[in-house]
Coordinates of C-alpha atoms in Angstrom, one line a residue:
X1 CA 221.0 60.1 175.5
X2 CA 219.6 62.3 172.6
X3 CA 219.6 66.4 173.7
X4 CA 217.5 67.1 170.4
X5 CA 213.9 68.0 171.5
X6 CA 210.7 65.5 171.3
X7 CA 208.8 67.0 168.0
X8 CA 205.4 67.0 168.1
X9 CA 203.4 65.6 165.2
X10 CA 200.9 67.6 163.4
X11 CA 197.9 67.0 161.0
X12 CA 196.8 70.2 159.0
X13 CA 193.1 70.4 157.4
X14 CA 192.2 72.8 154.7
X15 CA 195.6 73.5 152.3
X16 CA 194.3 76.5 150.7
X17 CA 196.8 79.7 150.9
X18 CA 196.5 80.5 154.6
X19 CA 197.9 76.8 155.2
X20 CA 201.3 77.2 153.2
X21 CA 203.0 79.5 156.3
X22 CA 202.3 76.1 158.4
X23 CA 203.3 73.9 155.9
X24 CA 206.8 76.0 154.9
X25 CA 207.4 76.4 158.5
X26 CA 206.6 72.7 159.8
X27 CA 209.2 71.6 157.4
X28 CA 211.6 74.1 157.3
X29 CA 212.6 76.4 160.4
X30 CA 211.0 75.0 162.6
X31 CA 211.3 70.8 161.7
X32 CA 213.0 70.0 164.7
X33 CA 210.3 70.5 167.2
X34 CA 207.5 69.6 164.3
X35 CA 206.7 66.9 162.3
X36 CA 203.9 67.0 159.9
X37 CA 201.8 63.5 159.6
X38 CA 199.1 64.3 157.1
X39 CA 197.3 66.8 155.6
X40 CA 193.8 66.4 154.7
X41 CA 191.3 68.6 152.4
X42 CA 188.0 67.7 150.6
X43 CA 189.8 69.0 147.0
X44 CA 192.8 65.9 146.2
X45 CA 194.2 68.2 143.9
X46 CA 195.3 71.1 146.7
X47 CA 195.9 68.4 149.0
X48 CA 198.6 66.8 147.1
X49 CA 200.6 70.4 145.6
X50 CA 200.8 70.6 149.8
X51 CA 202.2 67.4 149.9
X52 CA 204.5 68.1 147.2
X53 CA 205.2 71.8 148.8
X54 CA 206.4 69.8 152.2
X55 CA 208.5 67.0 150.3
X56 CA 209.8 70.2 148.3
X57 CA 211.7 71.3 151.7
X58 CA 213.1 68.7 152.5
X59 CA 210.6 66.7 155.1
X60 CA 209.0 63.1 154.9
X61 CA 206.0 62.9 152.6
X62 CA 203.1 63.6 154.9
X63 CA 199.6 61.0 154.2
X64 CA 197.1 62.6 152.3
X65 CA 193.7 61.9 153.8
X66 CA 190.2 63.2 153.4
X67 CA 189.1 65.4 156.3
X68 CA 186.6 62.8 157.3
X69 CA 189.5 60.5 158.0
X70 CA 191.0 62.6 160.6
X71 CA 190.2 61.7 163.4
X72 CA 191.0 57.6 162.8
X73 CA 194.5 59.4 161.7
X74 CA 194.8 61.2 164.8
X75 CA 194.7 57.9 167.1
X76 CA 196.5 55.7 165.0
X77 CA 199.5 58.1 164.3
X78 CA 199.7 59.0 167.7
X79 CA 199.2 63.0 166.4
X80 CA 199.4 65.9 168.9
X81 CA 197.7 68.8 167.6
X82 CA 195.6 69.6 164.6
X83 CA 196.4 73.1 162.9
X84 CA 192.8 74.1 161.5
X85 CA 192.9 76.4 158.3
X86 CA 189.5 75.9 156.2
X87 CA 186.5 78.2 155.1
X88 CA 185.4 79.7 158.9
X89 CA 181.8 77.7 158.8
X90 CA 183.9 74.4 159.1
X91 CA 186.1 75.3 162.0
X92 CA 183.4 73.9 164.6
X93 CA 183.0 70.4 163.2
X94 CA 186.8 70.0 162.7
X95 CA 188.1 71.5 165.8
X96 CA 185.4 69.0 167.8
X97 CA 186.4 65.9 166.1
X98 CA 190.5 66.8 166.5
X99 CA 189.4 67.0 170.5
X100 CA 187.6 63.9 170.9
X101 CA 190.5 62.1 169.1
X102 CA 192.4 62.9 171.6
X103 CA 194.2 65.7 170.0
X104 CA 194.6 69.8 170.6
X105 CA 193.4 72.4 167.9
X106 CA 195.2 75.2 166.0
X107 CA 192.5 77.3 164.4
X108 CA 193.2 80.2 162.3
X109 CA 190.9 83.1 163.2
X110 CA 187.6 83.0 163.4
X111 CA 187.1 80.5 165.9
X112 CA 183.4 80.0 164.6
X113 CA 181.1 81.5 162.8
X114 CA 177.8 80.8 165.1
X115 CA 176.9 80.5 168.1
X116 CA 176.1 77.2 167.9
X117 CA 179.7 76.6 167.1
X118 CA 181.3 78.6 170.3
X119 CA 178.9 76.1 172.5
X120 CA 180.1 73.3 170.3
X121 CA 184.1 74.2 171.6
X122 CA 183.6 75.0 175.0
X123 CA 181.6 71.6 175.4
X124 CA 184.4 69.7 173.8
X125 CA 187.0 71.7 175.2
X126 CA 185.7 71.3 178.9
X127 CA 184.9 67.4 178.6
X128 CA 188.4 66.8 176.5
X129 CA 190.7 68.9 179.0
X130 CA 192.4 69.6 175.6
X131 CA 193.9 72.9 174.2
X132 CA 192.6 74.9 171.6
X133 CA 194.9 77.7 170.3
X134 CA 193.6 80.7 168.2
X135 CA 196.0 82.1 165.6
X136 CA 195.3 85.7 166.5
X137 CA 198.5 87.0 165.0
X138 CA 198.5 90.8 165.5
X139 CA 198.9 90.2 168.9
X140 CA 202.5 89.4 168.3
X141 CA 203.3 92.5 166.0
X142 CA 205.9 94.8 167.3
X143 CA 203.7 97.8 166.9
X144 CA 200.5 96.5 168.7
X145 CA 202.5 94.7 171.6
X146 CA 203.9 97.9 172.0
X147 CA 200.6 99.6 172.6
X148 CA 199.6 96.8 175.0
X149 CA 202.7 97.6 177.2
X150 CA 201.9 101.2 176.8
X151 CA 198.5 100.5 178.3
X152 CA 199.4 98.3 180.6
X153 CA 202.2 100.1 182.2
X154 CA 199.5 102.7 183.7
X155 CA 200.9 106.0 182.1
X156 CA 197.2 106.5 180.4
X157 CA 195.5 105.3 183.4
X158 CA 192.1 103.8 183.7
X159 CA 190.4 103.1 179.7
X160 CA 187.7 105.0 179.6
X161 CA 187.0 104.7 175.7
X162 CA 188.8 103.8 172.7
X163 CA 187.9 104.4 168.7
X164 CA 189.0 102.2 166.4
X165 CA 189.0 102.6 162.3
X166 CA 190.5 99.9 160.2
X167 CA 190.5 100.4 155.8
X168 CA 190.6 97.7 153.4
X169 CA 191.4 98.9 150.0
X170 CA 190.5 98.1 146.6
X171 CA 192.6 95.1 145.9
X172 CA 193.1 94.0 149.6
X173 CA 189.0 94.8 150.1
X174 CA 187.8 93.6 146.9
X175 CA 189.3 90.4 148.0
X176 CA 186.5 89.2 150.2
X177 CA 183.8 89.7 147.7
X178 CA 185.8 87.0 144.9
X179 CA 186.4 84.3 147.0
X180 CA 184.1 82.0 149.6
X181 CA 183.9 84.5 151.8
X182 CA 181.3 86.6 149.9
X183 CA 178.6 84.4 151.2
X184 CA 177.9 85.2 155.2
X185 CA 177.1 81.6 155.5
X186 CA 180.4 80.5 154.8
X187 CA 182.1 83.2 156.6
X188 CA 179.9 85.1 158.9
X189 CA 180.8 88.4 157.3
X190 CA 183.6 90.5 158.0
X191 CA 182.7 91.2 161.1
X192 CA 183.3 88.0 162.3
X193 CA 185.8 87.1 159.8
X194 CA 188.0 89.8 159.5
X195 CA 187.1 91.9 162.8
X196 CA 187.9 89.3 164.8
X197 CA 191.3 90.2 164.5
X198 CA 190.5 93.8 165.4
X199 CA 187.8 93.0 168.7
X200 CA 190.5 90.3 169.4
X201 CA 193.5 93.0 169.6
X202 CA 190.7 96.0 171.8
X203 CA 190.2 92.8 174.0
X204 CA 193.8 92.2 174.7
X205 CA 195.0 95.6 174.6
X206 CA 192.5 97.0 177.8
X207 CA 192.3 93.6 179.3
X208 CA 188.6 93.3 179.3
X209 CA 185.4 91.7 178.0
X210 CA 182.6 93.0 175.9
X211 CA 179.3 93.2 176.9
X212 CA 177.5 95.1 174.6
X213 CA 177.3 95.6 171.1
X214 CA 174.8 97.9 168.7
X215 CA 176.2 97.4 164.6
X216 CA 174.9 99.5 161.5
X217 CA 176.2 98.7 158.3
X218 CA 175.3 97.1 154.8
X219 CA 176.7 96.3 151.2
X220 CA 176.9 99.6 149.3
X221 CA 180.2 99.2 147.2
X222 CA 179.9 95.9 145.8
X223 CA 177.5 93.9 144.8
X224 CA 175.8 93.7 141.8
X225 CA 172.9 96.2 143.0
X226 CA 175.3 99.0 143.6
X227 CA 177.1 98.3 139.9
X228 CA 174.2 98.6 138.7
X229 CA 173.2 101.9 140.8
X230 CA 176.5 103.5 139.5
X231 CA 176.2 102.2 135.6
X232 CA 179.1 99.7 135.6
X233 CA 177.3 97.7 132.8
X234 CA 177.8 94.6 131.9
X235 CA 180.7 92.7 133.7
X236 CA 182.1 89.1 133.3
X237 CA 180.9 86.2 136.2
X238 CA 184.8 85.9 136.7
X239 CA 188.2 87.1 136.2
X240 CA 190.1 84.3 134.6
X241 CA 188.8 85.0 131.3
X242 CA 189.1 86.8 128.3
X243 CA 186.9 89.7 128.0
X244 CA 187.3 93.1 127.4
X245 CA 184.7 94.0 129.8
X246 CA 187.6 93.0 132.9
X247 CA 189.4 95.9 135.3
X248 CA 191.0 96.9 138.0
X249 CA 188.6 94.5 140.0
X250 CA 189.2 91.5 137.9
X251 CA 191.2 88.6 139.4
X252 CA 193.0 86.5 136.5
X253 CA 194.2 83.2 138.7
X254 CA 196.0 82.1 135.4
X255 CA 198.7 85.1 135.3
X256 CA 199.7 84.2 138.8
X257 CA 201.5 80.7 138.8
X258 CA 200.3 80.0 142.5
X259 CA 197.5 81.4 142.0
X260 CA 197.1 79.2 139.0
X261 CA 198.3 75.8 140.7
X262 CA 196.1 76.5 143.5
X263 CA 192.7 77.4 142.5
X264 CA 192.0 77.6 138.7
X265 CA 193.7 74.3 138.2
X266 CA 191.6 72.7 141.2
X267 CA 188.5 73.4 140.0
X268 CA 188.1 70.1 138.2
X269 CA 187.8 68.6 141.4
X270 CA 184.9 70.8 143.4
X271 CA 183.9 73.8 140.9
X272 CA 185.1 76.4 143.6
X273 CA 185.9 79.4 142.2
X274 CA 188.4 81.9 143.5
X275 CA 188.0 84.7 141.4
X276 CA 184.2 85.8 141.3
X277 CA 183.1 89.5 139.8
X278 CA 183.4 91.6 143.0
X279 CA 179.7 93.2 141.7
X280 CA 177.9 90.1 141.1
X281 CA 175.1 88.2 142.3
X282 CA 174.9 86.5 145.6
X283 CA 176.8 88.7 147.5
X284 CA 175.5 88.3 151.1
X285 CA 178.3 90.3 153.3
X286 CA 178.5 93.8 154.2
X287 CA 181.2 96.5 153.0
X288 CA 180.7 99.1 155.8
X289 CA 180.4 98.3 159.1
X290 CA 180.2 100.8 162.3
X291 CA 180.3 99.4 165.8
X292 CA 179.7 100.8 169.4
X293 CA 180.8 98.3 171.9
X294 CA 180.3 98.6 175.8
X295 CA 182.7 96.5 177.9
X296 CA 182.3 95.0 181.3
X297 CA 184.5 97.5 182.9
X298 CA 182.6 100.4 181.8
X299 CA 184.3 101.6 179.0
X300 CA 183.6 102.1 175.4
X301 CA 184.6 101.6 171.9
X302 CA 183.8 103.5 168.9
X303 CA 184.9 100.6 165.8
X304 CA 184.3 101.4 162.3
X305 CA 185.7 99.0 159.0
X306 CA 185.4 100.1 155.4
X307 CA 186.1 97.3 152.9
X308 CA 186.9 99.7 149.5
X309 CA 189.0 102.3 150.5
X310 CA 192.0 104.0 148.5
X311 CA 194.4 102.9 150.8
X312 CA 194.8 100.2 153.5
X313 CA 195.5 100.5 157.4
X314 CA 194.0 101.4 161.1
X315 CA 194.0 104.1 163.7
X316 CA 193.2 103.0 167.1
X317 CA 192.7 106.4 170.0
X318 CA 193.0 104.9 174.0
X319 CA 191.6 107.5 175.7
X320 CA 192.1 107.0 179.8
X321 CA 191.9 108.6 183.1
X322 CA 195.6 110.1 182.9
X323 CA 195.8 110.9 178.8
X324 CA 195.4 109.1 175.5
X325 CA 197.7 106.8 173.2
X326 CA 197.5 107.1 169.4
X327 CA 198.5 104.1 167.0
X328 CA 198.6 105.0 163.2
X329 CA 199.8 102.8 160.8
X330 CA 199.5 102.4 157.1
X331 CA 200.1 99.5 155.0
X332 CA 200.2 100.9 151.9
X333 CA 199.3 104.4 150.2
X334 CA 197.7 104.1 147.2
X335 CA 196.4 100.8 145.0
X336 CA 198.6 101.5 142.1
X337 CA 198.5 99.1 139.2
X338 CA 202.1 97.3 138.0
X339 CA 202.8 97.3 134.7
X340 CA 201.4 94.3 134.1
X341 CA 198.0 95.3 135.5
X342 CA 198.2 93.9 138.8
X343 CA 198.7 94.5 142.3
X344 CA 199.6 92.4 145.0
X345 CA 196.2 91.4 146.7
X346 CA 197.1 91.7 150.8
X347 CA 199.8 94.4 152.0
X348 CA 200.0 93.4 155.5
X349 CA 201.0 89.4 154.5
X350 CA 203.8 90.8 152.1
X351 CA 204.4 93.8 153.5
X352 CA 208.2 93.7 151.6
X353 CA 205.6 93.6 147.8
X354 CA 204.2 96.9 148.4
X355 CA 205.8 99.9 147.4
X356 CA 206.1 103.3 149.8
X357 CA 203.6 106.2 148.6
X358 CA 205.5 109.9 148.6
X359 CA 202.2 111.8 149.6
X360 CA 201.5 108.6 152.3
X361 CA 204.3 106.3 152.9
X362 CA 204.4 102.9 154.5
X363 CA 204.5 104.0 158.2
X364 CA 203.8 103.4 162.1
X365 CA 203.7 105.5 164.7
X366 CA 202.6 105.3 168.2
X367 CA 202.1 108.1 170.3
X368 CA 201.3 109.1 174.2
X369 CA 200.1 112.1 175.5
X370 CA 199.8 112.6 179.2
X371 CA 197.0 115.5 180.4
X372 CA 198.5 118.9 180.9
X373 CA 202.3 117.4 178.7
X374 CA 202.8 117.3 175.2
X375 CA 202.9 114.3 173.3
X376 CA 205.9 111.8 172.9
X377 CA 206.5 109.5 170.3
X378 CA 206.7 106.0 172.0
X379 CA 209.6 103.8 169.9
X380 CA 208.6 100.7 168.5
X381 CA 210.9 97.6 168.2
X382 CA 210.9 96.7 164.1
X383 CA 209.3 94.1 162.9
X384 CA 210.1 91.3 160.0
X385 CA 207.4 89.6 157.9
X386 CA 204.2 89.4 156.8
X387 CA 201.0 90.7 159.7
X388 CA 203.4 93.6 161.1
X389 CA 206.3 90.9 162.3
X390 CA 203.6 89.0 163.7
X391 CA 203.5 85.8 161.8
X392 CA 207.2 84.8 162.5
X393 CA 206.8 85.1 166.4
X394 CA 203.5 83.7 166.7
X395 CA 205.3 80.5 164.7
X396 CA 207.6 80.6 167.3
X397 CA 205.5 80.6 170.0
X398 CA 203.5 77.6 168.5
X399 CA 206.4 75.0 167.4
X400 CA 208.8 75.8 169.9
X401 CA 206.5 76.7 173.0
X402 CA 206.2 80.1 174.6
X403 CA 208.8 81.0 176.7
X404 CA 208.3 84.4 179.4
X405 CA 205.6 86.3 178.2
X406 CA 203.7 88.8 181.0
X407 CA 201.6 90.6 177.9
X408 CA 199.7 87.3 177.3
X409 CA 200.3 86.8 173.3
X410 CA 199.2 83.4 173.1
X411 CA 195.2 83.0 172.7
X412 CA 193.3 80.5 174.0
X413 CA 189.8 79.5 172.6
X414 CA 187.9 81.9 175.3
X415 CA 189.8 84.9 173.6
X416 CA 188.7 83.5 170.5
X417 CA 185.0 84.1 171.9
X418 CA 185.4 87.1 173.3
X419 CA 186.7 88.0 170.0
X420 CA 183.8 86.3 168.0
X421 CA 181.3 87.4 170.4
X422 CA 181.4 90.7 169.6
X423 CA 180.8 89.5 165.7
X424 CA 177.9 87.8 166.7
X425 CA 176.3 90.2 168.4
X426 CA 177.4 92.5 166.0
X427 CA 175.4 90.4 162.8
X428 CA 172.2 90.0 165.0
X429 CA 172.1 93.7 165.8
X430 CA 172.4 94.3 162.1
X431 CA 169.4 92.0 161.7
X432 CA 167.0 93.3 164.9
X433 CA 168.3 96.9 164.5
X434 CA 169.0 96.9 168.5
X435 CA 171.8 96.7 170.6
X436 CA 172.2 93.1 171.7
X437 CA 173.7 91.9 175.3
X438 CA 176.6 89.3 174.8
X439 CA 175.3 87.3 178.0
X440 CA 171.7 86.9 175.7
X441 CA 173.7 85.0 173.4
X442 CA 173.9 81.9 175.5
X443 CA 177.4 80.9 174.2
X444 CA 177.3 78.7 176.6
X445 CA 181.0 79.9 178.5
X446 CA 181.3 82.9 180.9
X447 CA 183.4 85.6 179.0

């Protein structure tokens, strides 16, 4: 008798970059418990560099399907779970179909994008019985687990409030406004796309729902009004081209091999292009964003996200009944150019790219303060890899299953409303100008 463990067999959908971690890790650390079936995405030519990324490490050539093929693949090949890694507008349709096939769901963050999408889930998920599993993966870095077992130990006391600041910078930021996410159609803005992370982590951290949200915010970096407003002058549509009107801003895919293999030599097969001017047209998603969120408990948070600032990282203040807890951390410095005049685009996937700034260096530091004591550093365990140490345990906790864990890492697809929840709210606030109740969303599942 065999004392290897069963592996589970996988499909993945969407094999842009987010989907290499699950494909590298599928067929390399972790390959004993996973076994990767097929892969599927709309653009053949993506689809097959994944195929050839997988074979690469070693493992059996997955099938290569088209997404609308999925589910047949998932009852004939007998697949387990579905990992979930296209543009956020899709997640809905594709999480639904791997349930009624008769699979679970892996989604990257966001769950959805609408609200239609959340009822979509809960529907499938309550007449399935099947899991769905949000990739929230800050949960799992060392730094923010330890400010959940700070809170959750008692020594602050009751949360009464807690303000929250996170900063994109200028290559990290600028990011959002090249690529699909630009349009809010696609991704729901950053404050579904990117905030979810951050409601995701408040929600875990104080162990409770919100309620209500009022948002203020709007597009007044980028975009080609604001160029325009500051006298930018004429700029190219994209960065992959050879102009002497390109920058700091400009994205050239071509002096980036995987940048190159993944998206400017792809384009043949759907026109999608990855490196849009950050201040053109059609920019639909705001830059600024300030939140004030009321939770069911009865406290507050103050939230705030800036997409363009000079360097990149978040402060989070828990303010509670006995004292307060401070989290600082900062990802990187200053955007400096290389000598080649780039700079690597996102500091907290590849933190071990990023070089330490004298005046503000690569740091965290977590902090408690008890009324009427001084404060006291709390320690915080290192972390390896990309998302603070995050990525490499939540990996773990996916393709080997989660062993004792009392702080709760793993999210299911309610935390991934209560994290999109506050999003939507957020974006209709932004469009009423009032502060919107979660409960008159009708998502359809109690928070």
């Amino acid at each position: 008798m065999s004392n290897e463990p069963a592996r589970r067999r996988y499909a993945l959908v969407g094999t842009g970059s987010r989907a290499r971690m699950y494909l590298q890790e599928i067929a390399g650390p972790h390959a004993a418990f996973a076994e990767l079936i097929a892969i599927a995405d709309a653009n053949p030519g993506r689809a097959a560099l994944a195929r050839d990324l997988v074979v690469a490490r070693g493992a059996a050539a997955p099938a290569v399907l088209d997404p609308a093929e999925l589910p047949a693949a998932v009852r004939s090949e007998g697949i387990d779970a579905v990992i979930v890694t296209t543009p956020d507008a899709t997640h809905a349709d594709l999480v639904v179909a791997a349930l009624d096939a008769g699979a679970d769901a892996i989604v990257e963050k966001p769950l959805t994008t609408t609200v239609e999408g959340v009822r979509r889930i809960a529907e499938a998920a309550e007449r399935t019985g099947r899991s769905v599993t949000v990739t929230f993966n800050y949960r799992y870095s060392p730094r923010n687990t330890a400010l959940k077992s700070l809170i959750a130990s008692g020594e602050i006391g009751r949360v009464t409030s807690v303000h929250f600041e996170w900063v994109l910078d200028t290559a990290h930021g600028a990011d959002y406004f090249r690529r699909w996410h630009r349009d809010k159609t696609n991704s729901g803005g950053l404050l579904i796309h990117k905030a979810s992370h951050h409601f995701d982590l408040v929600n875990w951290w104080i162990d409770d729902v919100p309620a209500r949200v009022f948002a203020s915010g709007g597009l007044r970096f980028y975009g080609d009004r604001n160029a325009a407003e500051r006298g930018l002058g004429e700029r190219p549509e994209r960065g992959s081209v050879d102009s002497p009107l390109q920058d700091a801003f400009s994205l050239d895919l071509r002096s980036e091999p995987s940048m190159k293999a993944l998206y400017y030599d792809q384009e043949q097969y759907d026109g999608y292009r990855r490196d849009q001017d950050v201040f053109g047209e059609g920019i639909t998603i705001e830059d600024n964003l300030a939140l004030v969120v009321d939770y069911a408990s009865g406290a507050s948070m103050s939230y705030s996200l800036n997409a363009h600032s000079p360097w990149e990282g978040y402060t989070v203040s828990v303010n509670g009944t006995k004292g307060r807890a401070e989290l600082t951390v900062i990802e990187r410095g200053a955007v400096l150019l290389g000598e080649d005049g780039r700079v690597l685009i996102d500091p907290s996937a590849q933190p071990e790219g990023v070089e330490s700034d004298r005046t503000r260096p690569i740091s965290e530091r977590l902090v408690l303060q008890k009324h009427w004591e001084t404060a006291v550093e709390v320690p915080i365990p290192e972390g390896e890899g990309g998302h603070g140490g995050g990525d490499a345990r939540l990996l773990r906790d996916l393709f080997e299953g989660v062993d004792d864990d009392p702080l709760g890492h793993t999210a299911s697809w309610r935390d991934g409303v209560r994290s999109v929840a506050v999003g939507l709210a957020g974006n209709r606030s932004l469009e009423t100008g009032q502060a919107v109740t979660i409960a008159d969303l009708d998502l359809g599942v109690a928070l």
